[in-house]
Short mmCIF file of C-alpha atoms in Angstrom, two decimals:
data_model
loop_
_atom_site.label_atom_id
_atom_site.label_comp_id
_atom_site.label_asym_id
_atom_site.label_seq_id
_atom_site.Cartn_x
_atom_site.Cartn_y
_atom_site.Cartn_z
CA MET A 695 24.82 38.32 -29.43
CA LYS A 696 26.47 35.94 -26.96
CA HIS A 697 24.48 35.07 -23.87
CA ASP A 698 25.85 34.47 -20.40
CA CYS A 699 23.51 31.50 -20.15
CA LEU A 700 21.15 29.84 -22.58
CA VAL A 701 18.43 27.67 -21.05
CA ILE A 702 17.00 25.11 -23.43
CA GLY A 703 13.46 24.24 -22.33
CA GLY A 704 10.73 26.55 -21.04
CA GLY A 705 8.91 24.42 -18.49
CA LEU A 706 9.12 24.30 -14.70
CA ALA A 707 12.83 23.46 -14.56
CA GLY A 708 13.80 25.80 -17.39
CA LEU A 709 12.04 28.84 -15.99
CA THR A 710 13.32 28.09 -12.49
CA ALA A 711 16.89 28.03 -13.79
CA GLY A 712 16.29 31.15 -15.86
CA ILE A 713 14.84 33.07 -12.92
CA ARG A 714 17.75 32.24 -10.62
CA CYS A 715 20.32 33.19 -13.28
CA ALA A 716 18.50 36.44 -14.08
CA GLU A 717 18.17 37.25 -10.39
CA ALA A 718 21.97 37.00 -10.13
CA GLY A 719 22.33 39.52 -12.95
CA LEU A 720 23.22 37.18 -15.81
CA LYS A 721 22.16 37.84 -19.38
CA VAL A 722 19.98 34.77 -19.83
CA THR A 723 17.60 33.53 -22.51
CA VAL A 724 15.10 30.68 -22.20
CA LEU A 725 14.23 28.85 -25.41
CA SER A 726 10.89 27.01 -25.38
CA SER A 727 10.06 24.65 -28.23
CA GLY A 728 6.32 24.59 -27.57
CA GLU A 729 3.63 24.47 -24.92
CA SER A 730 4.97 23.61 -21.49
CA ALA A 731 3.79 20.49 -19.70
CA LEU A 732 2.70 22.86 -16.91
CA THR A 733 -0.45 23.61 -18.90
CA PHE A 734 -1.40 19.95 -18.43
CA SER A 735 -0.53 19.83 -14.73
CA SER A 736 -2.45 20.39 -11.51
CA GLY A 737 -0.41 23.49 -10.68
CA ALA A 738 0.70 21.85 -7.41
CA ILE A 739 4.31 21.03 -6.52
CA ASP A 740 5.13 17.60 -5.12
CA VAL A 741 8.46 16.99 -3.38
CA LEU A 742 8.20 13.40 -2.20
CA GLY A 743 4.80 11.76 -1.94
CA MET A 744 5.56 8.05 -1.69
CA ASP A 745 8.38 6.06 -0.11
CA THR A 746 10.08 3.05 -1.65
CA SER A 747 7.50 0.71 -0.10
CA GLY A 748 4.64 2.61 -1.73
CA MET A 749 3.42 4.28 1.48
CA PRO A 750 2.46 7.99 1.56
CA VAL A 751 5.13 10.31 2.95
CA ARG A 752 3.90 12.75 5.59
CA HIS A 753 7.21 14.60 6.14
CA PRO A 754 8.88 14.89 2.70
CA PHE A 755 12.24 16.32 3.74
CA GLN A 756 12.74 13.65 6.36
CA GLY A 757 11.71 11.18 3.67
CA ILE A 758 14.40 12.52 1.34
CA GLY A 759 17.02 11.62 3.94
CA ARG A 760 15.84 8.02 3.97
CA LEU A 761 15.42 7.92 0.19
CA ILE A 762 18.99 8.89 -0.63
CA VAL A 763 20.33 6.20 1.71
CA GLU A 764 18.34 3.63 -0.25
CA GLN A 765 18.93 5.24 -3.65
CA PRO A 766 22.31 7.04 -3.65
CA ASP A 767 22.03 7.77 -7.40
CA HIS A 768 18.79 9.70 -6.96
CA PRO A 769 18.98 13.39 -8.02
CA TYR A 770 18.04 14.39 -4.47
CA ALA A 771 21.25 12.73 -3.24
CA LEU A 772 23.17 15.45 -5.06
CA LEU A 773 21.52 18.19 -3.00
CA GLY A 774 20.37 16.64 0.28
CA GLY A 775 17.12 17.48 2.06
CA ASN A 776 18.28 20.88 3.36
CA SER A 777 19.21 22.17 -0.09
CA VAL A 778 15.98 20.85 -1.59
CA TYR A 779 14.10 22.75 1.11
CA ARG A 780 16.08 25.93 0.38
CA ALA A 781 15.31 25.61 -3.32
CA LEU A 782 11.57 25.15 -2.71
CA ASP A 783 11.48 28.04 -0.24
CA TRP A 784 13.25 30.28 -2.75
CA PHE A 785 10.84 29.15 -5.50
CA GLN A 786 7.81 29.92 -3.34
CA GLY A 787 9.16 33.43 -2.75
CA GLN A 788 9.82 34.05 -6.44
CA VAL A 789 6.28 33.05 -7.40
CA ALA A 790 4.88 35.22 -4.57
CA GLU A 791 6.56 38.25 -6.19
CA THR A 792 4.07 37.89 -9.05
CA GLY A 793 1.06 37.83 -6.73
CA LEU A 794 0.50 34.08 -6.93
CA LYS A 795 0.68 32.60 -3.45
CA LEU A 796 1.58 28.95 -3.11
CA VAL A 797 0.61 27.48 0.26
CA THR A 798 1.90 24.60 2.35
CA ALA A 799 0.17 22.46 4.98
CA LYS A 800 -0.98 24.04 8.23
CA ILE A 801 1.60 21.98 10.12
CA LEU A 802 5.20 22.94 9.37
CA GLU A 803 7.18 20.65 7.04
CA GLU A 804 4.26 18.31 6.36
CA ASN A 805 2.79 17.36 3.03
CA HIS A 806 -0.90 18.02 2.53
CA TRP A 807 -3.40 16.07 0.47
CA ARG A 808 -4.44 17.22 -3.01
CA LEU A 809 -7.72 15.93 -4.41
CA THR A 810 -7.69 14.84 -8.07
CA ALA A 811 -10.48 14.76 -10.66
CA ALA A 812 -10.61 10.97 -10.29
CA GLY A 813 -11.30 11.26 -6.57
CA ALA A 814 -7.80 10.16 -5.61
CA LEU A 815 -5.71 11.80 -2.91
CA ARG A 816 -2.11 12.73 -3.69
CA PRO A 817 0.49 14.21 -1.29
CA ALA A 818 1.78 17.64 -2.30
CA TRP A 819 4.08 20.25 -0.78
CA LEU A 820 2.84 23.46 -2.48
CA SER A 821 -0.65 24.16 -3.81
CA GLN A 822 -2.57 27.17 -5.00
CA PRO A 823 -5.00 28.51 -2.36
CA THR A 824 -8.10 27.84 -4.44
CA ALA A 825 -7.14 24.17 -4.73
CA GLY A 826 -7.30 23.82 -0.97
CA THR A 827 -4.95 21.90 1.28
CA LEU A 828 -6.58 18.91 2.91
CA ASP A 829 -5.14 18.03 6.31
CA TRP A 830 -3.39 14.71 6.71
CA ASP A 831 -6.20 13.34 8.89
CA PHE A 832 -9.84 13.43 7.79
CA ASP A 833 -11.55 12.90 11.17
CA GLU A 834 -13.77 15.98 10.87
CA ILE A 835 -15.06 15.28 7.34
CA ARG A 836 -18.51 13.69 7.27
CA ARG A 837 -19.92 14.81 3.92
CA VAL A 838 -18.21 15.56 0.59
CA VAL A 839 -19.99 16.81 -2.53
CA PHE A 840 -18.47 17.00 -6.02
CA VAL A 841 -20.17 19.73 -8.06
CA ASN A 842 -20.07 20.19 -11.83
CA PHE A 843 -21.74 22.50 -14.33
CA THR A 844 -24.20 20.70 -16.60
CA GLY A 845 -22.60 19.74 -19.92
CA PHE A 846 -19.00 20.45 -18.93
CA LEU A 847 -17.20 17.33 -20.11
CA ASP A 848 -13.74 17.78 -18.60
CA PHE A 849 -14.86 17.10 -15.03
CA MET A 850 -16.99 14.13 -14.03
CA PRO A 851 -18.31 14.42 -10.45
CA GLU A 852 -19.74 10.90 -10.50
CA LEU A 853 -16.29 9.49 -11.33
CA ALA A 854 -14.64 11.59 -8.63
CA SER A 855 -17.26 10.55 -6.10
CA ALA A 856 -16.81 6.85 -6.92
CA GLY A 857 -13.04 7.21 -6.71
CA LEU A 858 -13.06 8.85 -3.30
CA LYS A 859 -15.38 6.17 -1.94
CA THR A 860 -12.71 3.55 -2.61
CA ASN A 861 -10.42 5.28 -0.11
CA LYS A 862 -10.67 3.50 3.26
CA ALA A 863 -10.44 6.80 5.12
CA PHE A 864 -13.72 7.83 3.47
CA GLU A 865 -15.66 4.58 3.78
CA HIS A 866 -17.90 6.11 6.48
CA VAL A 867 -18.14 9.52 4.77
CA CYS A 868 -21.16 10.52 2.69
CA VAL A 869 -19.80 11.25 -0.79
CA SER A 870 -22.15 12.48 -3.51
CA SER A 871 -22.29 14.53 -6.71
CA LEU A 872 -24.35 17.43 -8.04
CA ASN A 873 -24.76 19.15 -11.42
CA ILE A 874 -25.81 22.80 -11.75
CA THR A 875 -27.10 24.25 -15.04
CA LEU A 876 -25.67 27.73 -15.63
CA PRO A 877 -26.79 30.54 -17.94
CA LEU A 878 -23.09 31.37 -18.62
CA GLU A 879 -23.47 35.12 -18.58
CA ASN A 880 -20.33 35.81 -20.63
CA GLY A 881 -20.59 32.77 -22.90
CA SER A 882 -22.18 34.55 -25.90
CA GLY A 883 -24.85 31.87 -26.13
CA ALA A 884 -22.43 28.92 -26.05
CA THR A 885 -23.06 26.01 -23.69
CA ALA A 886 -20.68 24.29 -21.30
CA ASP A 887 -20.43 21.16 -23.43
CA THR A 888 -18.54 23.17 -26.08
CA MET A 889 -15.98 24.56 -23.64
CA ARG A 890 -12.69 23.66 -22.01
CA SER A 891 -11.86 24.87 -18.51
CA THR A 892 -10.20 28.10 -19.64
CA GLN A 893 -13.20 29.03 -21.82
CA LEU A 894 -15.66 28.15 -19.08
CA ALA A 895 -13.74 30.34 -16.66
CA ARG A 896 -14.17 33.33 -18.95
CA ALA A 897 -17.87 32.56 -19.56
CA ILE A 898 -18.91 32.61 -15.89
CA GLY A 899 -20.37 35.87 -14.64
CA GLU A 900 -22.18 37.39 -11.67
CA SER A 901 -25.54 35.76 -12.48
CA ASP A 902 -23.83 32.34 -12.58
CA ILE A 903 -22.22 32.91 -9.19
CA GLU A 904 -25.57 33.92 -7.73
CA LEU A 905 -27.16 30.70 -9.05
CA ILE A 906 -24.27 28.52 -7.83
CA SER A 907 -24.32 30.01 -4.33
CA SER A 908 -28.09 29.70 -3.92
CA THR A 909 -28.03 26.10 -5.18
CA LEU A 910 -25.21 25.16 -2.85
CA LEU A 911 -27.00 26.66 0.14
CA GLU A 912 -30.18 24.80 -0.75
CA LYS A 913 -28.71 21.40 -1.60
CA VAL A 914 -25.35 20.98 0.14
CA GLY A 915 -25.50 23.45 2.98
CA ASP A 916 -24.25 20.93 5.55
CA ALA A 917 -21.30 19.60 3.49
CA ASP A 918 -17.86 19.64 5.10
CA LEU A 919 -16.14 19.80 1.72
CA VAL A 920 -17.36 20.91 -1.71
CA ALA A 921 -15.13 20.17 -4.71
CA MET A 922 -15.67 21.99 -8.02
CA PRO A 923 -13.81 22.09 -11.36
CA ALA A 924 -10.94 24.58 -11.48
CA CYS A 925 -12.50 27.37 -13.52
CA LEU A 926 -13.51 29.91 -10.88
CA ASN A 927 -10.37 32.00 -10.59
CA VAL A 928 -9.09 33.52 -13.81
CA ALA A 929 -8.32 36.92 -15.34
CA GLY A 930 -8.33 38.66 -11.98
CA ARG A 931 -11.82 37.42 -10.97
CA ASN A 932 -11.70 35.28 -7.86
CA TRP A 933 -15.19 33.82 -8.01
CA LEU A 934 -14.21 31.02 -5.65
CA GLU A 935 -13.54 33.39 -2.76
CA GLU A 936 -16.88 35.04 -3.51
CA LEU A 937 -18.65 31.67 -3.32
CA ARG A 938 -16.89 30.85 -0.06
CA ARG A 939 -18.00 34.20 1.37
CA ARG A 940 -21.62 33.86 0.26
CA THR A 941 -22.10 30.26 1.36
CA GLY A 942 -19.70 29.81 4.26
CA LEU A 943 -18.75 26.44 2.74
CA ASN A 944 -15.30 24.90 2.46
CA ILE A 945 -15.05 24.94 -1.34
CA ILE A 946 -11.97 23.82 -3.25
CA GLU A 947 -11.12 23.61 -6.94
CA VAL A 948 -9.99 20.37 -8.58
CA ALA A 949 -7.81 20.37 -11.70
CA THR A 950 -9.77 19.15 -14.72
CA LEU A 951 -8.64 17.46 -17.90
CA PRO A 952 -6.15 19.72 -19.76
CA PRO A 953 -5.80 22.57 -20.26
CA SER A 954 -5.41 23.28 -16.54
CA VAL A 955 -6.30 26.72 -15.20
CA HIS A 956 -3.99 26.19 -12.23
CA GLY A 957 -1.13 24.93 -14.39
CA ILE A 958 -1.47 27.83 -16.81
CA GLY A 959 -1.58 30.24 -13.88
CA LEU A 960 1.71 28.92 -12.52
CA LEU A 961 3.34 29.01 -15.96
CA ARG A 962 2.28 32.63 -16.48
CA ALA A 963 3.58 33.58 -13.05
CA LEU A 964 7.00 32.07 -13.79
CA ARG A 965 7.22 33.77 -17.18
CA SER A 966 6.20 37.06 -15.59
CA ARG A 967 8.86 36.79 -12.89
CA PHE A 968 11.53 35.89 -15.43
CA ALA A 969 10.63 38.90 -17.58
CA ALA A 970 10.57 41.22 -14.55
CA LEU A 971 14.15 40.20 -13.77
CA GLY A 972 15.26 41.04 -17.30
CA GLY A 973 15.23 37.54 -18.77
CA PHE A 974 14.48 36.99 -22.44
CA TYR A 975 11.91 34.26 -23.21
CA VAL A 976 11.70 32.90 -26.75
CA PRO A 977 8.64 30.73 -27.51
CA ALA A 978 8.19 28.13 -30.24
CA VAL A 979 11.90 27.79 -31.06
CA PRO A 980 13.15 24.19 -30.91
CA VAL A 981 16.87 23.53 -30.63
CA LYS A 982 17.77 21.06 -33.35
CA GLN A 983 21.41 20.32 -32.57
CA GLY A 984 24.26 21.32 -30.30
CA VAL A 985 27.89 21.63 -31.38
CA VAL A 986 30.36 20.22 -28.84
CA SER A 987 34.13 20.51 -29.16
CA ASN A 988 36.88 19.67 -26.66
CA GLY A 989 34.42 19.05 -23.87
CA ARG A 990 32.51 22.31 -24.31
CA VAL A 991 29.33 23.37 -26.09
CA GLU A 992 30.29 25.87 -28.78
CA SER A 993 26.80 26.68 -30.05
CA VAL A 994 23.28 25.39 -30.59
CA GLN A 995 21.28 25.46 -33.79
CA THR A 996 17.62 26.42 -34.14
CA PRO A 997 15.67 26.21 -37.42
CA ASP A 998 16.64 29.83 -38.20
CA ASP A 999 19.75 30.70 -36.22
CA ILE A 1000 22.95 29.62 -34.48
CA LEU A 1001 23.13 30.74 -30.84
CA GLU A 1002 26.18 30.98 -28.60
CA ALA A 1003 26.54 31.30 -24.84
CA ASN A 1004 29.14 30.95 -22.12
CA HIS A 1005 26.98 28.35 -20.36
CA TYR A 1006 24.00 26.16 -21.23
CA ILE A 1007 21.34 24.50 -19.10
CA LEU A 1008 19.35 21.70 -20.71
CA THR A 1009 15.82 21.24 -19.29
CA THR A 1010 13.98 19.71 -22.24
CA GLY A 1011 12.07 17.19 -20.13
CA SER A 1012 11.23 13.58 -20.77
CA TYR A 1013 9.41 11.75 -23.57
CA PHE A 1014 6.28 13.93 -23.44
CA SER A 1015 8.19 17.07 -24.40
CA LYS A 1016 10.67 15.19 -26.64
CA GLY A 1017 13.60 15.80 -24.33
CA MET A 1018 14.23 12.07 -24.77
CA THR A 1019 13.29 9.85 -27.67
CA SER A 1020 12.70 6.11 -27.50
CA LYS A 1021 13.21 3.81 -30.47
CA GLN A 1022 13.88 0.14 -30.92
CA GLN A 1023 17.61 0.83 -30.61
CA GLY A 1024 17.12 2.44 -27.20
CA VAL A 1025 16.54 5.82 -25.54
CA SER A 1026 18.51 8.86 -26.66
CA GLU A 1027 18.85 12.57 -25.94
CA PRO A 1028 18.33 14.27 -29.32
CA VAL A 1029 20.07 17.66 -29.00
CA PHE A 1030 23.60 16.71 -27.90
CA GLY A 1031 23.54 12.91 -27.94
CA LEU A 1032 24.33 12.73 -24.23
CA ASP A 1033 25.20 9.55 -22.39
CA MET A 1034 22.10 7.81 -21.05
CA GLN A 1035 21.43 5.52 -18.12
CA ALA A 1036 18.69 2.98 -18.81
CA SER A 1037 17.02 0.49 -16.49
CA GLU A 1038 17.48 -3.18 -17.27
CA GLU A 1039 13.73 -3.68 -17.49
CA PHE A 1040 12.29 -0.94 -19.68
CA CYS A 1041 8.66 -1.56 -18.72
CA ASP A 1042 6.53 -3.86 -16.60
CA SER A 1043 3.81 -5.99 -18.16
CA ARG A 1044 1.44 -4.51 -15.57
CA PHE A 1045 0.43 -0.99 -16.56
CA LEU A 1046 -0.17 0.07 -12.93
CA ALA A 1047 2.75 -1.83 -11.43
CA ARG A 1048 3.53 -0.52 -7.94
CA GLU A 1049 7.26 -0.65 -8.71
CA GLY A 1050 6.75 1.60 -11.73
CA HIS A 1051 8.36 1.29 -15.14
CA GLY A 1052 12.01 1.38 -16.08
CA PHE A 1053 11.53 4.00 -18.77
CA ASN A 1054 10.56 6.53 -16.09
CA ARG A 1055 13.92 6.01 -14.37
CA THR A 1056 15.85 6.24 -17.63
CA GLY A 1057 17.61 9.52 -18.31
CA VAL A 1058 20.80 11.47 -18.80
CA VAL A 1059 23.90 10.55 -16.79
CA PHE A 1060 25.22 13.46 -14.68
CA ASN A 1061 28.00 14.21 -12.20
CA LYS A 1062 27.95 16.13 -8.90
CA HIS A 1063 27.86 19.44 -10.79
CA LEU A 1064 24.89 18.30 -12.92
CA GLN A 1065 27.18 18.15 -15.94
CA PRO A 1066 26.28 15.45 -18.49
CA SER A 1067 28.77 13.53 -20.59
CA ILE A 1068 29.32 12.33 -24.13
CA ASN A 1069 31.21 9.04 -24.47
CA GLY A 1070 32.26 9.39 -20.86
CA GLN A 1071 33.65 12.94 -21.16
CA SER A 1072 31.89 15.55 -19.04
CA ILE A 1073 30.71 18.71 -20.82
CA GLU A 1074 32.20 21.61 -18.91
CA ASN A 1075 29.71 24.37 -19.73
CA LEU A 1076 26.53 22.29 -19.97
CA HIS A 1077 24.27 21.41 -17.03
CA VAL A 1078 21.10 19.33 -16.99
CA ALA A 1079 18.04 19.49 -14.73
CA GLY A 1080 14.50 18.23 -14.32
CA ALA A 1081 12.74 15.30 -15.93
CA LEU A 1082 15.71 14.64 -18.21
CA LEU A 1083 17.74 13.21 -15.31
CA ALA A 1084 18.25 9.51 -14.68
CA GLY A 1085 17.79 7.70 -11.40
CA TYR A 1086 14.29 8.55 -10.20
CA ASP A 1087 10.64 7.87 -10.97
CA PRO A 1088 8.55 11.04 -10.64
CA ILE A 1089 5.29 9.13 -11.05
CA ILE A 1090 5.79 6.47 -8.38
CA GLU A 1091 7.64 8.78 -5.97
CA GLY A 1092 5.49 11.87 -6.44
CA SER A 1093 8.68 13.90 -6.78
CA GLY A 1094 8.51 15.52 -10.21
CA GLY A 1095 8.05 19.12 -9.12
CA GLY A 1096 10.62 18.96 -6.37
CA VAL A 1097 13.29 17.40 -8.58
CA ALA A 1098 12.61 19.90 -11.38
CA ILE A 1099 12.88 22.94 -9.10
CA SER A 1100 15.77 21.82 -6.90
CA THR A 1101 18.01 20.53 -9.69
CA ALA A 1102 17.32 23.63 -11.82
CA TRP A 1103 18.15 25.80 -8.79
CA LYS A 1104 21.38 23.80 -8.36
CA ALA A 1105 22.29 23.98 -12.06
CA ALA A 1106 21.77 27.75 -12.08
CA GLY A 1107 23.92 28.01 -8.96
CA GLU A 1108 26.71 26.15 -10.73
CA VAL A 1109 26.56 28.62 -13.62
CA ILE A 1110 26.48 31.62 -11.28
CA GLU A 1111 29.54 30.32 -9.46
CA LYS A 1112 31.41 29.74 -12.71
CA MET A 1113 30.58 33.31 -13.78
CA GLY A 1114 32.18 34.54 -10.55
CA LEU A 1115 29.02 36.05 -9.10
#
């Protein structure tokens, strides 16, 4: 069977590309080599969180305009702020079709703040409703309480509390922590210290919610913000909304150590949407090698098969997902051996250097059509997207989600145009 398009990589960029191709009526297959990095993520989408001076960006699409002037090789320069916005708006609509609503800030075209498990604040463009969207200004917040369930090891309220206190905007805010011991109604006798977030989510029942709500009313009834580990909204049970209703408190969920309930929720939504559009998703199938001849990909080889398509989109990610490999000889792309662009300084001696590390900006060279090259020759029917691309630092910029979605949307558009649709 020959596919219209074969997407190699089943993460955020891969599924985005697959969904857009399938929506256009193409026969498209997504190959995923293993667990997506989304299962480790917060489930939020950042577009541009920090500018080149290290300051938070309040208006991300305006910030993109300034960024591409300063960094003309940035992937965003290929699309421009308007196209990035269109891609994110389209993405939000596709996810909404599955019943998962991603929300933006209350003020149009502003980032909102996302609270992390370390008590840090990170700008984001899209978040899941249970995670909450904190307004840009914190003038009305006087008391914050981090709440955990006794024994649960993947969320540490004391650490989060200490982290938030280091933020100058919260130096006059009362920040504290609280632990609640739960019976875990559906835990079959297991205790929270044996569970990850997904297991804890399934173990919580009505009696636990009753205990949580009564404890919150008794001990933190005057809090302006209550932050709890993300394990209260799973398998169709929205316990968080129930707690909000019973207590009247502003309660948000914070992503814990992996696995992430929010990240898994987003991944499932994307897979569901892709399947609903007729896409074919193949899990646990790594692509070992691609065959390129006369500037075109002829086929790709998996451990058990040789697959052919009219067009290919490569979204295998960065080092974490083995989309790039780093050895003493340098960084390489292992499937096709694509041309790479590496920074002169691979890493900084300071682990938390404000300028970031060169290896994060290293990636595949691409042209205006997101086509990569081999020995300087562009590959006509291959496009690349997401964390594989050179020229940006998703960590320092807070741009990983936006680059993944917008470049995958663009790559799919290139394929759709070539197919004459």
